[in-house]
Amino acid sequence: EPEVTQTPSHQVTQMGQEVILRCVPISNHLYFYWYRQILGQKVEFLVSFYNNEISEKSEIFDDQFSVERPDGSNFTLKIRSTKLEDSAMYFCASTGHHTEAFFGQGTRLTVV
Amino acid sequence: AQSVTQLDSHVSVSEGTPVLLRCNYSSSYSPSLFWYVQHPNKGLQLLLKYTSAATLVKGINGFEAEFKKSETSFHLTKPSAHMSDAAEYFCVVSDGKYGGSQGNLIFGKGTKLSVKP
């Protein structure tokens, strides 16, 4: 069964450092997403990406965040200067046309 | 604006007894609704989805949910709980902003299901 894969599973970084979270969506999917879940809180939408550009972004997705699809397979989320409050589980998801979202297992980001 | 409310943060049942996880939604138009499950240290897995077809939706592992527009509810049920059902369950609504995509999702806070032997 096709799946979305995320690496690393856990990332620890110092405050102020840049981090890149990586995702490999399902190969024939067209829409790509990042969500995050702060411990004990809801899963929140960050950004959607289609046709090599951001389709929509939430208020959380400020100038510190960026996404990229550098090649035909990877989809990355970069946080330029991490803050303590960026600590969360980050989920990547992808969909095709008229299909539900398939999620990766998540990357747990811990900012210290 | 769309929103989802899961009425219970934690539900505990005995193995073999029915499961009911409650969800109410708010939507300005006909929504797509989903239930996702998250087992410990695993990703989010789709259990079932409602997309304006049959109001009673059957999913994997014996779960089903009924879309009730008059009550704005989409409760998840299972006749008989199994130990392996212990997980966190999320009720989710799609904002439907993209015609072909169901990915812009709004999540409920989740309900943790515990199953006692």
PDB file of C-alpha atoms in Angstrom:
ATOM      1  CA  GLU A   1       0.000   0.000   0.000  1.00  0.00           C
ATOM      2  CA  PRO A   2       1.385   3.438  -0.876  1.00  0.00           C
ATOM      3  CA  GLU A   3       2.363   5.619   2.040  1.00  0.00           C
ATOM      4  CA  VAL A   4       3.690   9.036   2.937  1.00  0.00           C
ATOM      5  CA  THR A   5       7.078   8.876   4.621  1.00  0.00           C
ATOM      6  CA  GLN A   6       8.619  11.502   6.856  1.00  0.00           C
ATOM      7  CA  THR A   7      12.155  11.919   8.110  1.00  0.00           C
ATOM      8  CA  PRO A   8      13.473  12.226  10.697  1.00  0.00           C
ATOM      9  CA  SER A   9      11.018  10.743  13.173  1.00  0.00           C
ATOM     10  CA  HIS A  10      12.450  12.943  15.932  1.00  0.00           C
ATOM     11  CA  GLN A  11      14.505  16.118  15.656  1.00  0.00           C
ATOM     12  CA  VAL A  12      16.030  18.025  18.535  1.00  0.00           C
ATOM     13  CA  THR A  13      17.350  21.487  17.778  1.00  0.00           C
ATOM     14  CA  GLN A  14      18.544  24.526  19.643  1.00  0.00           C
ATOM     15  CA  MET A  15      16.457  27.661  19.657  1.00  0.00           C
ATOM     16  CA  GLY A  16      17.399  29.917  16.762  1.00  0.00           C
ATOM     17  CA  GLN A  17      18.631  27.098  14.559  1.00  0.00           C
ATOM     18  CA  GLU A  18      17.175  26.222  11.188  1.00  0.00           C
ATOM     19  CA  VAL A  19      15.483  22.873  10.689  1.00  0.00           C
ATOM     20  CA  ILE A  20      14.253  21.094   7.606  1.00  0.00           C
ATOM     21  CA  LEU A  21      11.583  18.444   7.882  1.00  0.00           C
ATOM     22  CA  ARG A  22      11.343  16.076   4.979  1.00  0.00           C
ATOM     23  CA  CYS A  23       8.451  14.243   3.414  1.00  0.00           C
ATOM     24  CA  VAL A  24       8.026  11.922   0.484  1.00  0.00           C
ATOM     25  CA  PRO A  25       4.376  12.076  -0.613  1.00  0.00           C
ATOM     26  CA  ILE A  26       2.600   9.339  -2.522  1.00  0.00           C
ATOM     27  CA  SER A  27       4.019   9.398  -6.007  1.00  0.00           C
ATOM     28  CA  ASN A  28       0.944  10.246  -8.097  1.00  0.00           C
ATOM     29  CA  HIS A  29      -0.531  12.740  -5.664  1.00  0.00           C
ATOM     30  CA  LEU A  30      -0.832  16.391  -6.565  1.00  0.00           C
ATOM     31  CA  TYR A  31      -1.635  18.276  -3.370  1.00  0.00           C
ATOM     32  CA  PHE A  32       0.727  18.429  -0.435  1.00  0.00           C
ATOM     33  CA  TYR A  33       0.218  19.679   3.091  1.00  0.00           C
ATOM     34  CA  TRP A  34       1.870  20.297   6.407  1.00  0.00           C
ATOM     35  CA  TYR A  35       0.019  20.125   9.683  1.00  0.00           C
ATOM     36  CA  ARG A  36       1.286  20.387  13.224  1.00  0.00           C
ATOM     37  CA  GLN A  37       0.103  19.217  16.600  1.00  0.00           C
ATOM     38  CA  ILE A  38       1.434  20.879  19.717  1.00  0.00           C
ATOM     39  CA  LEU A  39       1.338  18.476  22.650  1.00  0.00           C
ATOM     40  CA  GLY A  40      -2.155  18.302  24.071  1.00  0.00           C
ATOM     41  CA  GLN A  41      -3.655  20.511  21.376  1.00  0.00           C
ATOM     42  CA  LYS A  42      -5.488  20.119  18.076  1.00  0.00           C
ATOM     43  CA  VAL A  43      -3.918  19.153  14.803  1.00  0.00           C
ATOM     44  CA  GLU A  44      -3.603  22.463  12.928  1.00  0.00           C
ATOM     45  CA  PHE A  45      -3.314  23.194   9.240  1.00  0.00           C
ATOM     46  CA  LEU A  46      -0.131  25.026   8.254  1.00  0.00           C
ATOM     47  CA  VAL A  47       0.094  25.126   4.477  1.00  0.00           C
ATOM     48  CA  SER A  48      -1.054  23.503   1.258  1.00  0.00           C
ATOM     49  CA  PHE A  49       0.999  23.265  -1.910  1.00  0.00           C
ATOM     50  CA  TYR A  50      -0.162  22.571  -5.449  1.00  0.00           C
ATOM     51  CA  ASN A  51       1.403  23.007  -8.846  1.00  0.00           C
ATOM     52  CA  ASN A  52       4.707  24.103  -7.318  1.00  0.00           C
ATOM     53  CA  GLU A  53       3.318  26.930  -5.282  1.00  0.00           C
ATOM     54  CA  ILE A  54       1.606  27.577  -1.997  1.00  0.00           C
ATOM     55  CA  SER A  55      -2.170  27.326  -2.386  1.00  0.00           C
ATOM     56  CA  GLU A  56      -3.104  28.402   1.071  1.00  0.00           C
ATOM     57  CA  LYS A  57      -1.456  29.029   4.405  1.00  0.00           C
ATOM     58  CA  SER A  58      -2.673  29.570   7.916  1.00  0.00           C
ATOM     59  CA  GLU A  59      -1.808  32.377  10.315  1.00  0.00           C
ATOM     60  CA  ILE A  60       0.738  30.081  11.919  1.00  0.00           C
ATOM     61  CA  PHE A  61       2.726  29.878   8.687  1.00  0.00           C
ATOM     62  CA  ASP A  62       4.629  33.137   9.014  1.00  0.00           C
ATOM     63  CA  ASP A  63       7.874  34.282   7.403  1.00  0.00           C
ATOM     64  CA  GLN A  64       9.864  31.825   9.498  1.00  0.00           C
ATOM     65  CA  PHE A  65       8.328  28.945   7.572  1.00  0.00           C
ATOM     66  CA  SER A  66       8.832  27.928   3.983  1.00  0.00           C
ATOM     67  CA  VAL A  67       8.032  24.885   1.872  1.00  0.00           C
ATOM     68  CA  GLU A  68       9.685  23.495  -1.162  1.00  0.00           C
ATOM     69  CA  ARG A  69       9.407  20.628  -3.572  1.00  0.00           C
ATOM     70  CA  PRO A  70      13.020  20.513  -4.700  1.00  0.00           C
ATOM     71  CA  ASP A  71      12.641  17.487  -6.934  1.00  0.00           C
ATOM     72  CA  GLY A  72       9.904  15.173  -8.098  1.00  0.00           C
ATOM     73  CA  SER A  73       9.605  13.277  -4.868  1.00  0.00           C
ATOM     74  CA  ASN A  74      10.446  15.326  -1.771  1.00  0.00           C
ATOM     75  CA  PHE A  75       8.370  17.983  -0.037  1.00  0.00           C
ATOM     76  CA  THR A  76      10.128  19.917   2.712  1.00  0.00           C
ATOM     77  CA  LEU A  77       9.171  22.271   5.505  1.00  0.00           C
ATOM     78  CA  LYS A  78      11.865  24.676   6.668  1.00  0.00           C
ATOM     79  CA  ILE A  79      11.774  26.669   9.865  1.00  0.00           C
ATOM     80  CA  ARG A  80      14.443  29.368   9.636  1.00  0.00           C
ATOM     81  CA  SER A  81      14.945  30.298  13.259  1.00  0.00           C
ATOM     82  CA  THR A  82      13.221  27.919  15.610  1.00  0.00           C
ATOM     83  CA  LYS A  83      11.449  29.070  18.742  1.00  0.00           C
ATOM     84  CA  LEU A  84      10.512  27.052  21.782  1.00  0.00           C
ATOM     85  CA  GLU A  85       6.871  27.224  20.748  1.00  0.00           C
ATOM     86  CA  ASP A  86       7.669  25.472  17.465  1.00  0.00           C
ATOM     87  CA  SER A  87       8.047  22.247  19.419  1.00  0.00           C
ATOM     88  CA  ALA A  88       5.326  19.977  18.061  1.00  0.00           C
ATOM     89  CA  MET A  89       4.580  16.945  15.964  1.00  0.00           C
ATOM     90  CA  TYR A  90       4.616  17.892  12.296  1.00  0.00           C
ATOM     91  CA  PHE A  91       2.580  15.824   9.853  1.00  0.00           C
ATOM     92  CA  CYS A  92       2.928  15.792   6.111  1.00  0.00           C
ATOM     93  CA  ALA A  93      -0.036  14.739   3.971  1.00  0.00           C
ATOM     94  CA  SER A  94      -0.812  14.326   0.308  1.00  0.00           C
ATOM     95  CA  THR A  95      -3.933  13.841  -1.789  1.00  0.00           C
ATOM     96  CA  GLY A  96      -4.795  13.150  -5.373  1.00  0.00           C
ATOM     97  CA  HIS A  97      -7.924  14.346  -7.101  1.00  0.00           C
ATOM     98  CA  HIS A  98     -10.989  13.346  -5.102  1.00  0.00           C
ATOM     99  CA  THR A  99      -9.052  11.234  -2.638  1.00  0.00           C
ATOM    100  CA  GLU A 100      -8.740  11.571   1.076  1.00  0.00           C
ATOM    101  CA  ALA A 101      -5.563  12.828   2.703  1.00  0.00           C
ATOM    102  CA  PHE A 102      -2.843  10.289   3.436  1.00  0.00           C
ATOM    103  CA  PHE A 103      -0.653  11.242   6.365  1.00  0.00           C
ATOM    104  CA  GLY A 104       2.895  10.408   7.269  1.00  0.00           C
ATOM    105  CA  GLN A 105       3.887   9.172  10.705  1.00  0.00           C
ATOM    106  CA  GLY A 106       5.032  12.608  11.748  1.00  0.00           C
ATOM    107  CA  THR A 107       8.252  14.265  12.864  1.00  0.00           C
ATOM    108  CA  ARG A 108       8.483  15.209  16.501  1.00  0.00           C
ATOM    109  CA  LEU A 109      10.374  18.497  16.698  1.00  0.00           C
ATOM    110  CA  THR A 110      11.808  19.487  20.070  1.00  0.00           C
ATOM    111  CA  VAL A 111      13.319  22.942  20.392  1.00  0.00           C
ATOM    112  CA  VAL A 112      15.562  23.395  23.427  1.00  0.00           C
TER     113      VAL A 112
ATOM    114  CA  ALA B   1     -16.293  29.015   9.085  1.00  0.00           C
ATOM    115  CA  GLN B   2     -16.041  25.293   9.563  1.00  0.00           C
ATOM    116  CA  SER B   3     -15.424  23.739  12.945  1.00  0.00           C
ATOM    117  CA  VAL B   4     -15.574  20.404  14.671  1.00  0.00           C
ATOM    118  CA  THR B   5     -16.323  19.616  18.294  1.00  0.00           C
ATOM    119  CA  GLN B   6     -15.521  16.287  19.849  1.00  0.00           C
ATOM    120  CA  LEU B   7     -17.588  16.090  22.967  1.00  0.00           C
ATOM    121  CA  ASP B   8     -15.414  13.705  24.960  1.00  0.00           C
ATOM    122  CA  SER B   9     -11.678  13.957  25.428  1.00  0.00           C
ATOM    123  CA  HIS B  10     -11.503  10.428  26.862  1.00  0.00           C
ATOM    124  CA  VAL B  11     -13.793   7.418  26.544  1.00  0.00           C
ATOM    125  CA  SER B  12     -13.213   4.154  28.356  1.00  0.00           C
ATOM    126  CA  VAL B  13     -15.051   0.933  27.472  1.00  0.00           C
ATOM    127  CA  SER B  14     -14.696  -2.742  28.253  1.00  0.00           C
ATOM    128  CA  GLU B  15     -13.670  -5.169  25.557  1.00  0.00           C
ATOM    129  CA  GLY B  16     -16.716  -6.506  23.737  1.00  0.00           C
ATOM    130  CA  THR B  17     -18.955  -3.544  24.591  1.00  0.00           C
ATOM    131  CA  PRO B  18     -20.126  -0.874  22.130  1.00  0.00           C
ATOM    132  CA  VAL B  19     -18.116   2.213  21.321  1.00  0.00           C
ATOM    133  CA  LEU B  20     -19.598   5.673  20.766  1.00  0.00           C
ATOM    134  CA  LEU B  21     -17.358   8.650  20.007  1.00  0.00           C
ATOM    135  CA  ARG B  22     -19.294  11.842  19.529  1.00  0.00           C
ATOM    136  CA  CYS B  23     -18.650  14.592  17.023  1.00  0.00           C
ATOM    137  CA  ASN B  24     -20.586  17.702  16.050  1.00  0.00           C
ATOM    138  CA  TYR B  25     -19.645  19.936  13.175  1.00  0.00           C
ATOM    139  CA  SER B  26     -20.383  23.402  11.960  1.00  0.00           C
ATOM    140  CA  SER B  27     -20.337  24.168   8.263  1.00  0.00           C
ATOM    141  CA  SER B  28     -21.801  26.806   6.017  1.00  0.00           C
ATOM    142  CA  TYR B  29     -22.279  24.297   3.215  1.00  0.00           C
ATOM    143  CA  SER B  30     -22.376  20.566   2.661  1.00  0.00           C
ATOM    144  CA  PRO B  31     -19.236  19.259   4.304  1.00  0.00           C
ATOM    145  CA  SER B  32     -16.973  16.302   3.779  1.00  0.00           C
ATOM    146  CA  LEU B  33     -16.413  14.592   7.104  1.00  0.00           C
ATOM    147  CA  PHE B  34     -13.819  12.084   8.187  1.00  0.00           C
ATOM    148  CA  TRP B  35     -12.706  10.044  11.129  1.00  0.00           C
ATOM    149  CA  TYR B  36      -8.987   9.440  11.506  1.00  0.00           C
ATOM    150  CA  VAL B  37      -7.306   7.200  14.059  1.00  0.00           C
ATOM    151  CA  GLN B  38      -3.856   7.609  15.546  1.00  0.00           C
ATOM    152  CA  HIS B  39      -2.229   4.698  17.319  1.00  0.00           C
ATOM    153  CA  PRO B  40       0.748   5.453  19.568  1.00  0.00           C
ATOM    154  CA  ASN B  41       3.826   6.404  17.557  1.00  0.00           C
ATOM    155  CA  LYS B  42       1.924   5.979  14.309  1.00  0.00           C
ATOM    156  CA  GLY B  43       0.608   8.363  11.676  1.00  0.00           C
ATOM    157  CA  LEU B  44      -2.990   9.346  11.112  1.00  0.00           C
ATOM    158  CA  GLN B  45      -4.996   6.633   9.395  1.00  0.00           C
ATOM    159  CA  LEU B  46      -8.331   7.194   7.700  1.00  0.00           C
ATOM    160  CA  LEU B  47     -11.149   5.153   9.265  1.00  0.00           C
ATOM    161  CA  LEU B  48     -13.997   6.374   7.097  1.00  0.00           C
ATOM    162  CA  LYS B  49     -15.311   9.367   5.197  1.00  0.00           C
ATOM    163  CA  TYR B  50     -18.613  10.992   4.303  1.00  0.00           C
ATOM    164  CA  THR B  51     -18.800  12.942   1.047  1.00  0.00           C
ATOM    165  CA  SER B  52     -22.531  13.496   0.436  1.00  0.00           C
ATOM    166  CA  ALA B  53     -23.383   9.966  -0.621  1.00  0.00           C
ATOM    167  CA  ALA B  54     -24.946   7.487   1.828  1.00  0.00           C
ATOM    168  CA  THR B  55     -25.466   8.960   5.287  1.00  0.00           C
ATOM    169  CA  LEU B  56     -24.395   5.752   7.024  1.00  0.00           C
ATOM    170  CA  VAL B  57     -20.755   5.212   6.284  1.00  0.00           C
ATOM    171  CA  LYS B  58     -18.871   2.005   6.965  1.00  0.00           C
ATOM    172  CA  GLY B  59     -15.160   2.088   7.595  1.00  0.00           C
ATOM    173  CA  ILE B  60     -12.328  -0.205   8.441  1.00  0.00           C
ATOM    174  CA  ASN B  61     -12.117  -2.447  11.505  1.00  0.00           C
ATOM    175  CA  GLY B  62     -15.897  -2.558  11.995  1.00  0.00           C
ATOM    176  CA  PHE B  63     -16.369   1.155  12.604  1.00  0.00           C
ATOM    177  CA  GLU B  64     -19.192   3.151  11.124  1.00  0.00           C
ATOM    178  CA  ALA B  65     -20.556   6.674  11.374  1.00  0.00           C
ATOM    179  CA  GLU B  66     -23.856   8.290  10.561  1.00  0.00           C
ATOM    180  CA  PHE B  67     -24.142  11.762   9.107  1.00  0.00           C
ATOM    181  CA  LYS B  68     -27.154  13.532  10.625  1.00  0.00           C
ATOM    182  CA  LYS B  69     -27.629  16.922   9.090  1.00  0.00           C
ATOM    183  CA  SER B  70     -30.499  17.889  11.397  1.00  0.00           C
ATOM    184  CA  GLU B  71     -28.277  17.290  14.414  1.00  0.00           C
ATOM    185  CA  THR B  72     -25.017  18.402  12.725  1.00  0.00           C
ATOM    186  CA  SER B  73     -23.485  15.222  14.058  1.00  0.00           C
ATOM    187  CA  PHE B  74     -21.159  12.547  12.747  1.00  0.00           C
ATOM    188  CA  HIS B  75     -20.764  10.121  15.641  1.00  0.00           C
ATOM    189  CA  LEU B  76     -18.452   7.126  15.332  1.00  0.00           C
ATOM    190  CA  THR B  77     -19.665   3.739  16.539  1.00  0.00           C
ATOM    191  CA  LYS B  78     -18.558   0.155  16.763  1.00  0.00           C
ATOM    192  CA  PRO B  79     -20.729  -2.678  18.119  1.00  0.00           C
ATOM    193  CA  SER B  80     -17.968  -4.461  20.011  1.00  0.00           C
ATOM    194  CA  ALA B  81     -14.665  -2.953  21.134  1.00  0.00           C
ATOM    195  CA  HIS B  82     -11.395  -4.784  20.738  1.00  0.00           C
ATOM    196  CA  MET B  83      -8.212  -4.150  22.672  1.00  0.00           C
ATOM    197  CA  SER B  84      -6.519  -3.068  19.449  1.00  0.00           C
ATOM    198  CA  ASP B  85      -9.039  -0.214  19.110  1.00  0.00           C
ATOM    199  CA  ALA B  86      -7.304   1.693  21.897  1.00  0.00           C
ATOM    200  CA  ALA B  87      -6.046   4.851  20.191  1.00  0.00           C
ATOM    201  CA  GLU B  88      -6.853   8.509  19.652  1.00  0.00           C
ATOM    202  CA  TYR B  89      -9.661   9.321  17.247  1.00  0.00           C
ATOM    203  CA  PHE B  90     -10.085  12.570  15.355  1.00  0.00           C
ATOM    204  CA  CYS B  91     -13.229  13.876  13.759  1.00  0.00           C
ATOM    205  CA  VAL B  92     -12.301  16.040  10.788  1.00  0.00           C
ATOM    206  CA  VAL B  93     -14.122  18.314   8.349  1.00  0.00           C
ATOM    207  CA  SER B  94     -12.834  19.446   5.001  1.00  0.00           C
ATOM    208  CA  ASP B  95     -13.160  23.080   4.075  1.00  0.00           C
ATOM    209  CA  GLY B  96     -13.570  21.945   0.499  1.00  0.00           C
ATOM    210  CA  LYS B  97     -11.751  24.944  -0.937  1.00  0.00           C
ATOM    211  CA  TYR B  98     -10.247  22.925  -3.697  1.00  0.00           C
ATOM    212  CA  GLY B  99     -12.621  21.085  -5.965  1.00  0.00           C
ATOM    213  CA  GLY B 100     -10.615  17.941  -6.254  1.00  0.00           C
ATOM    214  CA  SER B 101      -8.725  17.957  -3.013  1.00  0.00           C
ATOM    215  CA  GLN B 102      -9.953  16.990   0.404  1.00  0.00           C
ATOM    216  CA  GLY B 103      -6.781  17.893   2.154  1.00  0.00           C
ATOM    217  CA  ASN B 104      -7.471  21.262   3.829  1.00  0.00           C
ATOM    218  CA  LEU B 105      -8.739  19.675   6.981  1.00  0.00           C
ATOM    219  CA  ILE B 106     -10.023  21.052  10.249  1.00  0.00           C
ATOM    220  CA  PHE B 107      -9.472  18.694  13.141  1.00  0.00           C
ATOM    221  CA  GLY B 108     -11.359  18.149  16.348  1.00  0.00           C
ATOM    222  CA  LYS B 109      -9.355  17.945  19.563  1.00  0.00           C
ATOM    223  CA  GLY B 110      -9.426  14.181  19.550  1.00  0.00           C
ATOM    224  CA  THR B 111     -10.943  11.500  21.766  1.00  0.00           C
ATOM    225  CA  LYS B 112      -8.696   9.017  23.455  1.00  0.00           C
ATOM    226  CA  LEU B 113     -10.308   5.592  23.548  1.00  0.00           C
ATOM    227  CA  SER B 114      -9.228   3.161  26.250  1.00  0.00           C
ATOM    228  CA  VAL B 115     -10.342  -0.472  26.146  1.00  0.00           C
ATOM    229  CA  LYS B 116     -10.305  -2.474  29.345  1.00  0.00           C
ATOM    230  CA  PRO B 117      -9.972  -6.276  29.294  1.00  0.00           C
TER     231      PRO B 117
END
